[in-house]
């Protein structure tokens, strides 16, 4: 019969062997993943060191992309089709989703690029659109910067609007005609003469996209004074009620236009990239 010292020594050996086996198993898995990555012609690994291509596919810098990955990695991923995706790493799944949003590549294209099935592509994209909404919109954009914070970074064109917290603009993006007659009526634009999706964007004076405010700078079509919260004021260009504006009205229009251009600069480049998303089906 082995004594206690021998039994303890045997237990240590067993534990070491189990640890070695576990590490070997993990090593084998990593080797397989490396082989898969090397054989796959496209993915995060193939563009991470190429700034130009990274911007083309993602529209953000690698530093910003890595920050998004850090945020996403902290939340629980519940896949839309209930089955988890193991074949692609988190970086590739987020990359694929951003590529769909930015370039609207069809599922067949993305499946070929990443070496997966089209159903897996759909599972990833639908899942991570919701995830990105939670980590980027819900978590980070729930509060509008305070007046004091905005005043520390006001551009010169806001010198007449020092208490401004948000600049609003609304835009319309063409979409397919819905099957439902009710939805057709809701989405039809008499201004664009076609069915559109309407989007409202608000940016802080420094260009950060936000929502609520104390002072609203908006297009003159925003007749919302009667629904604003108490203590909130609205500044819009004057309506032309006479043959021409008065000198004071001209100055007011120019001052507001110089400040409002910030929201135009934020919206226009992005809208050109995503407007076509609503004219093509998912496939």
PDB file of N, CA, C and O in Angstrom, residues 51-126:
ATOM      1  N   UNK A  51      -4.662  50.091 -44.036  1.00  0.00           N
ATOM      2  CA  UNK A  51      -5.578  51.157 -43.639  1.00  0.00           C
ATOM      3  C   UNK A  51      -6.572  51.543 -44.712  1.00  0.00           C
ATOM      4  O   UNK A  51      -7.749  51.793 -44.428  1.00  0.00           O
ATOM      5  N   UNK A  52      -6.116  51.570 -45.972  1.00  0.00           N
ATOM      6  CA  UNK A  52      -6.988  51.970 -47.074  1.00  0.00           C
ATOM      7  C   UNK A  52      -8.123  50.980 -47.263  1.00  0.00           C
ATOM      8  O   UNK A  52      -9.295  51.371 -47.396  1.00  0.00           O
ATOM      9  N   UNK A  53      -7.808  49.686 -47.272  1.00  0.00           N
ATOM     10  CA  UNK A  53      -8.839  48.677 -47.463  1.00  0.00           C
ATOM     11  C   UNK A  53      -9.728  48.560 -46.231  1.00  0.00           C
ATOM     12  O   UNK A  53     -10.926  48.291 -46.340  1.00  0.00           O
ATOM     13  N   UNK A  54      -9.154  48.788 -45.050  1.00  0.00           N
ATOM     14  CA  UNK A  54      -9.943  48.743 -43.831  1.00  0.00           C
ATOM     15  C   UNK A  54     -11.014  49.825 -43.867  1.00  0.00           C
ATOM     16  O   UNK A  54     -12.168  49.600 -43.525  1.00  0.00           O
ATOM     17  N   UNK A  55     -10.625  51.011 -44.318  1.00  0.00           N
ATOM     18  CA  UNK A  55     -11.589  52.110 -44.427  1.00  0.00           C
ATOM     19  C   UNK A  55     -12.625  51.811 -45.503  1.00  0.00           C
ATOM     20  O   UNK A  55     -13.809  52.122 -45.341  1.00  0.00           O
ATOM     21  N   UNK A  56     -12.201  51.178 -46.588  1.00  0.00           N
ATOM     22  CA  UNK A  56     -13.128  50.860 -47.679  1.00  0.00           C
ATOM     23  C   UNK A  56     -14.208  49.891 -47.209  1.00  0.00           C
ATOM     24  O   UNK A  56     -15.392  50.094 -47.476  1.00  0.00           O
ATOM     25  N   UNK A  57     -13.807  48.845 -46.518  1.00  0.00           N
ATOM     26  CA  UNK A  57     -14.764  47.826 -46.102  1.00  0.00           C
ATOM     27  C   UNK A  57     -15.565  48.213 -44.864  1.00  0.00           C
ATOM     28  O   UNK A  57     -16.717  47.798 -44.717  1.00  0.00           O
ATOM     29  N   UNK A  58     -14.964  49.002 -43.974  1.00  0.00           N
ATOM     30  CA  UNK A  58     -15.605  49.291 -42.683  1.00  0.00           C
ATOM     31  C   UNK A  58     -16.090  50.726 -42.539  1.00  0.00           C
ATOM     32  O   UNK A  58     -17.063  50.981 -41.822  1.00  0.00           O
ATOM     33  N   UNK A  59     -15.401  51.671 -43.153  1.00  0.00           N
ATOM     34  CA  UNK A  59     -15.776  53.068 -42.979  1.00  0.00           C
ATOM     35  C   UNK A  59     -15.320  53.633 -41.649  1.00  0.00           C
ATOM     36  O   UNK A  59     -15.669  54.767 -41.296  1.00  0.00           O
ATOM     37  N   UNK A  60     -14.569  52.854 -40.876  1.00  0.00           N
ATOM     38  CA  UNK A  60     -14.002  53.316 -39.613  1.00  0.00           C
ATOM     39  C   UNK A  60     -12.546  52.882 -39.557  1.00  0.00           C
ATOM     40  O   UNK A  60     -12.115  51.996 -40.292  1.00  0.00           O
ATOM     41  N   UNK A  61     -11.781  53.515 -38.672  1.00  0.00           N
ATOM     42  CA  UNK A  61     -10.379  53.138 -38.512  1.00  0.00           C
ATOM     43  C   UNK A  61     -10.266  51.814 -37.766  1.00  0.00           C
ATOM     44  O   UNK A  61     -11.226  51.369 -37.112  1.00  0.00           O
ATOM     45  N   UNK A  62      -9.092  51.211 -37.839  1.00  0.00           N
ATOM     46  CA  UNK A  62      -8.873  49.960 -37.108  1.00  0.00           C
ATOM     47  C   UNK A  62      -8.991  50.188 -35.608  1.00  0.00           C
ATOM     48  O   UNK A  62      -9.505  49.328 -34.880  1.00  0.00           O
ATOM     49  N   UNK A  63      -8.525  51.341 -35.134  1.00  0.00           N
ATOM     50  CA  UNK A  63      -8.631  51.647 -33.705  1.00  0.00           C
ATOM     51  C   UNK A  63     -10.096  51.672 -33.281  1.00  0.00           C
ATOM     52  O   UNK A  63     -10.466  51.110 -32.244  1.00  0.00           O
ATOM     53  N   UNK A  64     -10.944  52.317 -34.085  1.00  0.00           N
ATOM     54  CA  UNK A  64     -12.368  52.374 -33.772  1.00  0.00           C
ATOM     55  C   UNK A  64     -13.004  50.991 -33.864  1.00  0.00           C
ATOM     56  O   UNK A  64     -13.833  50.618 -33.021  1.00  0.00           O
ATOM     57  N   UNK A  65     -12.607  50.224 -34.866  1.00  0.00           N
ATOM     58  CA  UNK A  65     -13.152  48.864 -35.019  1.00  0.00           C
ATOM     59  C   UNK A  65     -12.790  48.009 -33.809  1.00  0.00           C
ATOM     60  O   UNK A  65     -13.641  47.293 -33.266  1.00  0.00           O
ATOM     61  N   UNK A  66     -11.536  48.089 -33.376  1.00  0.00           N
ATOM     62  CA  UNK A  66     -11.099  47.301 -32.221  1.00  0.00           C
ATOM     63  C   UNK A  66     -11.847  47.720 -30.957  1.00  0.00           C
ATOM     64  O   UNK A  66     -12.116  46.897 -30.081  1.00  0.00           O
ATOM     65  N   UNK A  67     -12.175  49.006 -30.857  1.00  0.00           N
ATOM     66  CA  UNK A  67     -12.959  49.482 -29.717  1.00  0.00           C
ATOM     67  C   UNK A  67     -14.368  48.890 -29.748  1.00  0.00           C
ATOM     68  O   UNK A  67     -14.916  48.493 -28.709  1.00  0.00           O
ATOM     69  N   UNK A  68     -14.952  48.813 -30.948  1.00  0.00           N
ATOM     70  CA  UNK A  68     -16.272  48.186 -31.097  1.00  0.00           C
ATOM     71  C   UNK A  68     -16.208  46.723 -30.674  1.00  0.00           C
ATOM     72  O   UNK A  68     -17.105  46.220 -29.974  1.00  0.00           O
ATOM     73  N   UNK A  69     -15.156  46.028 -31.086  1.00  0.00           N
ATOM     74  CA  UNK A  69     -14.983  44.627 -30.706  1.00  0.00           C
ATOM     75  C   UNK A  69     -14.903  44.481 -29.186  1.00  0.00           C
ATOM     76  O   UNK A  69     -15.506  43.577 -28.588  1.00  0.00           O
ATOM     77  N   UNK A  70     -14.176  45.398 -28.550  1.00  0.00           N
ATOM     78  CA  UNK A  70     -14.048  45.360 -27.089  1.00  0.00           C
ATOM     79  C   UNK A  70     -15.415  45.506 -26.418  1.00  0.00           C
ATOM     80  O   UNK A  70     -15.723  44.808 -25.446  1.00  0.00           O
ATOM     81  N   UNK A  71     -16.242  46.411 -26.948  1.00  0.00           N
ATOM     82  CA  UNK A  71     -17.573  46.624 -26.379  1.00  0.00           C
ATOM     83  C   UNK A  71     -18.477  45.409 -26.620  1.00  0.00           C
ATOM     84  O   UNK A  71     -19.195  44.964 -25.727  1.00  0.00           O
ATOM     85  N   UNK A  72     -18.422  44.876 -27.837  1.00  0.00           N
ATOM     86  CA  UNK A  72     -19.266  43.732 -28.192  1.00  0.00           C
ATOM     87  C   UNK A  72     -18.892  42.492 -27.389  1.00  0.00           C
ATOM     88  O   UNK A  72     -19.759  41.694 -27.004  1.00  0.00           O
ATOM     89  N   UNK A  73     -17.602  42.329 -27.128  1.00  0.00           N
ATOM     90  CA  UNK A  73     -17.132  41.131 -26.409  1.00  0.00           C
ATOM     91  C   UNK A  73     -17.635  41.072 -24.974  1.00  0.00           C
ATOM     92  O   UNK A  73     -17.578  40.019 -24.331  1.00  0.00           O
ATOM     93  N   UNK A  74     -18.143  42.189 -24.457  1.00  0.00           N
ATOM     94  CA  UNK A  74     -18.603  42.237 -23.066  1.00  0.00           C
ATOM     95  C   UNK A  74     -20.086  41.888 -22.912  1.00  0.00           C
ATOM     96  O   UNK A  74     -20.582  41.796 -21.791  1.00  0.00           O
ATOM     97  N   UNK A  75     -20.778  41.716 -24.033  1.00  0.00           N
ATOM     98  CA  UNK A  75     -22.207  41.416 -23.954  1.00  0.00           C
ATOM     99  C   UNK A  75     -22.466  39.971 -24.367  1.00  0.00           C
ATOM    100  O   UNK A  75     -21.687  39.365 -25.097  1.00  0.00           O
ATOM    101  N   UNK A  76     -23.573  39.444 -23.908  1.00  0.00           N
ATOM    102  CA  UNK A  76     -23.968  38.080 -24.272  1.00  0.00           C
ATOM    103  C   UNK A  76     -24.584  38.080 -25.661  1.00  0.00           C
ATOM    104  O   UNK A  76     -25.464  38.886 -25.960  1.00  0.00           O
ATOM    105  N   UNK A  77     -24.112  37.188 -26.514  1.00  0.00           N
ATOM    106  CA  UNK A  77     -24.595  37.109 -27.892  1.00  0.00           C
ATOM    107  C   UNK A  77     -25.680  36.040 -27.987  1.00  0.00           C
ATOM    108  O   UNK A  77     -25.418  34.857 -27.771  1.00  0.00           O
ATOM    109  N   UNK A  78     -26.887  36.457 -28.286  1.00  0.00           N
ATOM    110  CA  UNK A  78     -27.990  35.525 -28.505  1.00  0.00           C
ATOM    111  C   UNK A  78     -28.324  35.517 -29.998  1.00  0.00           C
ATOM    112  O   UNK A  78     -28.933  36.445 -30.506  1.00  0.00           O
ATOM    113  N   UNK A  79     -27.916  34.464 -30.681  1.00  0.00           N
ATOM    114  CA  UNK A  79     -28.051  34.418 -32.130  1.00  0.00           C
ATOM    115  C   UNK A  79     -29.514  34.331 -32.562  1.00  0.00           C
ATOM    116  O   UNK A  79     -30.330  33.657 -31.927  1.00  0.00           O
ATOM    117  N   UNK A  80     -29.807  35.006 -33.646  1.00  0.00           N
ATOM    118  CA  UNK A  80     -31.174  35.129 -34.145  1.00  0.00           C
ATOM    119  C   UNK A  80     -31.784  33.767 -34.461  1.00  0.00           C
ATOM    120  O   UNK A  80     -32.954  33.526 -34.186  1.00  0.00           O
ATOM    121  N   UNK A  81     -30.986  32.873 -35.054  1.00  0.00           N
ATOM    122  CA  UNK A  81     -31.496  31.555 -35.425  1.00  0.00           C
ATOM    123  C   UNK A  81     -31.293  30.521 -34.314  1.00  0.00           C
ATOM    124  O   UNK A  81     -31.371  29.324 -34.571  1.00  0.00           O
ATOM    125  N   UNK A  82     -30.979  30.967 -33.115  1.00  0.00           N
ATOM    126  CA  UNK A  82     -30.825  30.163 -31.890  1.00  0.00           C
ATOM    127  C   UNK A  82     -29.564  29.295 -31.879  1.00  0.00           C
ATOM    128  O   UNK A  82     -29.141  28.845 -30.817  1.00  0.00           O
ATOM    129  N   UNK A  83     -28.959  29.020 -33.033  1.00  0.00           N
ATOM    130  CA  UNK A  83     -27.707  28.248 -33.022  1.00  0.00           C
ATOM    131  C   UNK A  83     -26.518  29.191 -33.164  1.00  0.00           C
ATOM    132  O   UNK A  83     -26.525  30.129 -33.935  1.00  0.00           O
ATOM    133  N   UNK A  84     -25.494  28.921 -32.352  1.00  0.00           N
ATOM    134  CA  UNK A  84     -24.311  29.781 -32.302  1.00  0.00           C
ATOM    135  C   UNK A  84     -23.395  29.542 -33.499  1.00  0.00           C
ATOM    136  O   UNK A  84     -23.342  28.441 -34.058  1.00  0.00           O
ATOM    137  N   UNK A  85     -22.671  30.576 -33.887  1.00  0.00           N
ATOM    138  CA  UNK A  85     -21.703  30.493 -34.987  1.00  0.00           C
ATOM    139  C   UNK A  85     -20.317  30.307 -34.393  1.00  0.00           C
ATOM    140  O   UNK A  85     -19.822  31.175 -33.663  1.00  0.00           O
ATOM    141  N   UNK A  86     -19.695  29.187 -34.683  1.00  0.00           N
ATOM    142  CA  UNK A  86     -18.374  28.869 -34.138  1.00  0.00           C
ATOM    143  C   UNK A  86     -17.264  28.975 -35.180  1.00  0.00           C
ATOM    144  O   UNK A  86     -16.093  29.110 -34.836  1.00  0.00           O
ATOM    145  N   UNK A  87     -17.640  28.926 -36.443  1.00  0.00           N
ATOM    146  CA  UNK A  87     -16.620  28.846 -37.477  1.00  0.00           C
ATOM    147  C   UNK A  87     -15.867  30.160 -37.660  1.00  0.00           C
ATOM    148  O   UNK A  87     -14.702  30.171 -38.049  1.00  0.00           O
ATOM    149  N   UNK A  88     -16.542  31.300 -37.407  1.00  0.00           N
ATOM    150  CA  UNK A  88     -15.903  32.603 -37.558  1.00  0.00           C
ATOM    151  C   UNK A  88     -15.633  33.221 -36.198  1.00  0.00           C
ATOM    152  O   UNK A  88     -16.463  33.122 -35.283  1.00  0.00           O
ATOM    153  N   UNK A  89     -14.485  33.888 -36.073  1.00  0.00           N
ATOM    154  CA  UNK A  89     -14.177  34.585 -34.834  1.00  0.00           C
ATOM    155  C   UNK A  89     -15.044  35.841 -34.726  1.00  0.00           C
ATOM    156  O   UNK A  89     -15.681  36.265 -35.698  1.00  0.00           O
ATOM    157  N   UNK A  90     -15.066  36.441 -33.545  1.00  0.00           N
ATOM    158  CA  UNK A  90     -15.891  37.620 -33.297  1.00  0.00           C
ATOM    159  C   UNK A  90     -15.532  38.761 -34.251  1.00  0.00           C
ATOM    160  O   UNK A  90     -16.418  39.445 -34.784  1.00  0.00           O
ATOM    161  N   UNK A  91     -14.239  38.962 -34.491  1.00  0.00           N
ATOM    162  CA  UNK A  91     -13.805  40.040 -35.387  1.00  0.00           C
ATOM    163  C   UNK A  91     -14.401  39.890 -36.777  1.00  0.00           C
ATOM    164  O   UNK A  91     -14.863  40.867 -37.384  1.00  0.00           O
ATOM    165  N   UNK A  92     -14.387  38.662 -37.299  1.00  0.00           N
ATOM    166  CA  UNK A  92     -14.917  38.432 -38.645  1.00  0.00           C
ATOM    167  C   UNK A  92     -16.432  38.599 -38.688  1.00  0.00           C
ATOM    168  O   UNK A  92     -16.977  39.071 -39.690  1.00  0.00           O
ATOM    169  N   UNK A  93     -17.112  38.219 -37.628  1.00  0.00           N
ATOM    170  CA  UNK A  93     -18.570  38.347 -37.609  1.00  0.00           C
ATOM    171  C   UNK A  93     -18.986  39.827 -37.584  1.00  0.00           C
ATOM    172  O   UNK A  93     -19.912  40.233 -38.282  1.00  0.00           O
ATOM    173  N   UNK A  94     -18.286  40.622 -36.793  1.00  0.00           N
ATOM    174  CA  UNK A  94     -18.575  42.057 -36.760  1.00  0.00           C
ATOM    175  C   UNK A  94     -18.182  42.703 -38.081  1.00  0.00           C
ATOM    176  O   UNK A  94     -18.905  43.552 -38.621  1.00  0.00           O
ATOM    177  N   UNK A  95     -17.030  42.292 -38.630  1.00  0.00           N
ATOM    178  CA  UNK A  95     -16.591  42.818 -39.919  1.00  0.00           C
ATOM    179  C   UNK A  95     -17.630  42.545 -40.999  1.00  0.00           C
ATOM    180  O   UNK A  95     -17.982  43.431 -41.790  1.00  0.00           O
ATOM    181  N   UNK A  96     -18.146  41.329 -41.049  1.00  0.00           N
ATOM    182  CA  UNK A  96     -19.153  40.973 -42.044  1.00  0.00           C
ATOM    183  C   UNK A  96     -20.402  41.840 -41.902  1.00  0.00           C
ATOM    184  O   UNK A  96     -20.957  42.317 -42.901  1.00  0.00           O
ATOM    185  N   UNK A  97     -20.818  42.077 -40.682  1.00  0.00           N
ATOM    186  CA  UNK A  97     -22.014  42.889 -40.440  1.00  0.00           C
ATOM    187  C   UNK A  97     -21.800  44.324 -40.908  1.00  0.00           C
ATOM    188  O   UNK A  97     -22.665  44.914 -41.571  1.00  0.00           O
ATOM    189  N   UNK A  98     -20.645  44.887 -40.583  1.00  0.00           N
ATOM    190  CA  UNK A  98     -20.347  46.267 -40.992  1.00  0.00           C
ATOM    191  C   UNK A  98     -20.222  46.359 -42.507  1.00  0.00           C
ATOM    192  O   UNK A  98     -20.662  47.337 -43.125  1.00  0.00           O
ATOM    193  N   UNK A  99     -19.660  45.330 -43.133  1.00  0.00           N
ATOM    194  CA  UNK A  99     -19.555  45.321 -44.596  1.00  0.00           C
ATOM    195  C   UNK A  99     -20.941  45.309 -45.239  1.00  0.00           C
ATOM    196  O   UNK A  99     -21.164  45.961 -46.257  1.00  0.00           O
ATOM    197  N   UNK A 100     -21.865  44.549 -44.648  1.00  0.00           N
ATOM    198  CA  UNK A 100     -23.234  44.508 -45.170  1.00  0.00           C
ATOM    199  C   UNK A 100     -23.877  45.882 -45.062  1.00  0.00           C
ATOM    200  O   UNK A 100     -24.522  46.367 -46.006  1.00  0.00           O
ATOM    201  N   UNK A 101     -23.693  46.530 -43.902  1.00  0.00           N
ATOM    202  CA  UNK A 101     -24.284  47.851 -43.692  1.00  0.00           C
ATOM    203  C   UNK A 101     -23.651  48.906 -44.587  1.00  0.00           C
ATOM    204  O   UNK A 101     -24.331  49.809 -45.080  1.00  0.00           O
ATOM    205  N   UNK A 102     -22.353  48.800 -44.803  1.00  0.00           N
ATOM    206  CA  UNK A 102     -21.646  49.826 -45.576  1.00  0.00           C
ATOM    207  C   UNK A 102     -21.762  49.622 -47.087  1.00  0.00           C
ATOM    208  O   UNK A 102     -21.997  50.562 -47.840  1.00  0.00           O
ATOM    209  N   UNK A 103     -21.597  48.377 -47.534  1.00  0.00           N
ATOM    210  CA  UNK A 103     -21.525  48.098 -48.974  1.00  0.00           C
ATOM    211  C   UNK A 103     -22.738  47.362 -49.517  1.00  0.00           C
ATOM    212  O   UNK A 103     -22.894  47.238 -50.730  1.00  0.00           O
ATOM    213  N   UNK A 104     -23.581  46.823 -48.615  1.00  0.00           N
ATOM    214  CA  UNK A 104     -24.753  46.036 -49.001  1.00  0.00           C
ATOM    215  C   UNK A 104     -24.398  44.874 -49.922  1.00  0.00           C
ATOM    216  O   UNK A 104     -25.092  44.597 -50.901  1.00  0.00           O
ATOM    217  N   UNK A 105     -23.316  44.171 -49.606  1.00  0.00           N
ATOM    218  CA  UNK A 105     -22.956  42.978 -50.363  1.00  0.00           C
ATOM    219  C   UNK A 105     -24.008  41.901 -50.113  1.00  0.00           C
ATOM    220  O   UNK A 105     -24.499  41.746 -49.000  1.00  0.00           O
ATOM    221  N   UNK A 106     -24.352  41.153 -51.143  1.00  0.00           N
ATOM    222  CA  UNK A 106     -25.400  40.141 -51.000  1.00  0.00           C
ATOM    223  C   UNK A 106     -24.884  38.965 -50.174  1.00  0.00           C
ATOM    224  O   UNK A 106     -23.670  38.760 -50.016  1.00  0.00           O
ATOM    225  N   UNK A 107     -25.805  38.175 -49.651  1.00  0.00           N
ATOM    226  CA  UNK A 107     -25.436  37.055 -48.797  1.00  0.00           C
ATOM    227  C   UNK A 107     -24.538  36.057 -49.532  1.00  0.00           C
ATOM    228  O   UNK A 107     -23.625  35.478 -48.945  1.00  0.00           O
ATOM    229  N   UNK A 108     -24.795  35.841 -50.818  1.00  0.00           N
ATOM    230  CA  UNK A 108     -23.992  34.891 -51.597  1.00  0.00           C
ATOM    231  C   UNK A 108     -22.538  35.343 -51.643  1.00  0.00           C
ATOM    232  O   UNK A 108     -21.605  34.544 -51.495  1.00  0.00           O
ATOM    233  N   UNK A 109     -22.327  36.625 -51.869  1.00  0.00           N
ATOM    234  CA  UNK A 109     -20.975  37.199 -51.908  1.00  0.00           C
ATOM    235  C   UNK A 109     -20.277  37.016 -50.562  1.00  0.00           C
ATOM    236  O   UNK A 109     -19.138  36.548 -50.490  1.00  0.00           O
ATOM    237  N   UNK A 110     -20.959  37.408 -49.480  1.00  0.00           N
ATOM    238  CA  UNK A 110     -20.350  37.316 -48.157  1.00  0.00           C
ATOM    239  C   UNK A 110     -20.071  35.862 -47.772  1.00  0.00           C
ATOM    240  O   UNK A 110     -19.049  35.561 -47.141  1.00  0.00           O
ATOM    241  N   UNK A 111     -20.970  34.957 -48.145  1.00  0.00           N
ATOM    242  CA  UNK A 111     -20.761  33.538 -47.853  1.00  0.00           C
ATOM    243  C   UNK A 111     -19.504  33.022 -48.546  1.00  0.00           C
ATOM    244  O   UNK A 111     -18.709  32.269 -47.962  1.00  0.00           O
ATOM    245  N   UNK A 112     -19.303  33.437 -49.786  1.00  0.00           N
ATOM    246  CA  UNK A 112     -18.122  33.019 -50.546  1.00  0.00           C
ATOM    247  C   UNK A 112     -16.843  33.609 -49.956  1.00  0.00           C
ATOM    248  O   UNK A 112     -15.839  32.915 -49.797  1.00  0.00           O
ATOM    249  N   UNK A 113     -16.883  34.898 -49.604  1.00  0.00           N
ATOM    250  CA  UNK A 113     -15.699  35.571 -49.055  1.00  0.00           C
ATOM    251  C   UNK A 113     -15.248  34.932 -47.745  1.00  0.00           C
ATOM    252  O   UNK A 113     -14.047  34.736 -47.520  1.00  0.00           O
ATOM    253  N   UNK A 114     -16.198  34.635 -46.867  1.00  0.00           N
ATOM    254  CA  UNK A 114     -15.847  34.148 -45.537  1.00  0.00           C
ATOM    255  C   UNK A 114     -15.885  32.625 -45.417  1.00  0.00           C
ATOM    256  O   UNK A 114     -15.601  32.078 -44.353  1.00  0.00           O
ATOM    257  N   UNK A 115     -16.247  31.942 -46.487  1.00  0.00           N
ATOM    258  CA  UNK A 115     -16.231  30.485 -46.486  1.00  0.00           C
ATOM    259  C   UNK A 115     -17.280  29.847 -45.595  1.00  0.00           C
ATOM    260  O   UNK A 115     -17.004  28.860 -44.903  1.00  0.00           O
ATOM    261  N   UNK A 116     -18.491  30.410 -45.611  1.00  0.00           N
ATOM    262  CA  UNK A 116     -19.585  29.876 -44.801  1.00  0.00           C
ATOM    263  C   UNK A 116     -20.845  29.799 -45.654  1.00  0.00           C
ATOM    264  O   UNK A 116     -20.856  30.235 -46.807  1.00  0.00           O
ATOM    265  N   UNK A 117     -21.933  29.282 -45.085  1.00  0.00           N
ATOM    266  CA  UNK A 117     -23.190  29.180 -45.817  1.00  0.00           C
ATOM    267  C   UNK A 117     -23.965  30.496 -45.760  1.00  0.00           C
ATOM    268  O   UNK A 117     -23.721  31.341 -44.880  1.00  0.00           O
ATOM    269  N   UNK A 118     -24.905  30.659 -46.657  1.00  0.00           N
ATOM    270  CA  UNK A 118     -25.717  31.873 -46.679  1.00  0.00           C
ATOM    271  C   UNK A 118     -26.600  31.975 -45.431  1.00  0.00           C
ATOM    272  O   UNK A 118     -26.853  33.071 -44.935  1.00  0.00           O
ATOM    273  N   UNK A 119     -27.063  30.842 -44.931  1.00  0.00           N
ATOM    274  CA  UNK A 119     -27.878  30.880 -43.716  1.00  0.00           C
ATOM    275  C   UNK A 119     -27.053  31.356 -42.519  1.00  0.00           C
ATOM    276  O   UNK A 119     -27.569  32.071 -41.642  1.00  0.00           O
ATOM    277  N   UNK A 120     -25.780  30.977 -42.501  1.00  0.00           N
ATOM    278  CA  UNK A 120     -24.898  31.449 -41.426  1.00  0.00           C
ATOM    279  C   UNK A 120     -24.661  32.951 -41.553  1.00  0.00           C
ATOM    280  O   UNK A 120     -24.611  33.665 -40.548  1.00  0.00           O
ATOM    281  N   UNK A 121     -24.525  33.429 -42.780  1.00  0.00           N
ATOM    282  CA  UNK A 121     -24.378  34.869 -43.008  1.00  0.00           C
ATOM    283  C   UNK A 121     -25.588  35.604 -42.431  1.00  0.00           C
ATOM    284  O   UNK A 121     -25.451  36.600 -41.713  1.00  0.00           O
ATOM    285  N   UNK A 122     -26.787  35.119 -42.742  1.00  0.00           N
ATOM    286  CA  UNK A 122     -28.001  35.750 -42.241  1.00  0.00           C
ATOM    287  C   UNK A 122     -28.071  35.722 -40.724  1.00  0.00           C
ATOM    288  O   UNK A 122     -28.452  36.706 -40.084  1.00  0.00           O
ATOM    289  N   UNK A 123     -27.681  34.586 -40.144  1.00  0.00           N
ATOM    290  CA  UNK A 123     -27.685  34.452 -38.693  1.00  0.00           C
ATOM    291  C   UNK A 123     -26.760  35.485 -38.043  1.00  0.00           C
ATOM    292  O   UNK A 123     -27.105  36.123 -37.046  1.00  0.00           O
ATOM    293  N   UNK A 124     -25.589  35.676 -38.632  1.00  0.00           N
ATOM    294  CA  UNK A 124     -24.605  36.620 -38.091  1.00  0.00           C
ATOM    295  C   UNK A 124     -25.091  38.054 -38.229  1.00  0.00           C
ATOM    296  O   UNK A 124     -25.085  38.830 -37.266  1.00  0.00           O
ATOM    297  N   UNK A 125     -25.511  38.433 -39.424  1.00  0.00           N
ATOM    298  CA  UNK A 125     -25.851  39.834 -39.690  1.00  0.00           C
ATOM    299  C   UNK A 125     -27.055  40.288 -38.878  1.00  0.00           C
ATOM    300  O   UNK A 125     -27.035  41.345 -38.240  1.00  0.00           O
ATOM    301  N   UNK A 126     -28.124  39.499 -38.875  1.00  0.00           N
ATOM    302  CA  UNK A 126     -29.316  39.882 -38.114  1.00  0.00           C
ATOM    303  C   UNK A 126     -28.989  39.972 -36.628  1.00  0.00           C
ATOM    304  O   UNK A 126     -29.449  40.872 -35.925  1.00  0.00           O
TER     305      UNK A 126
END
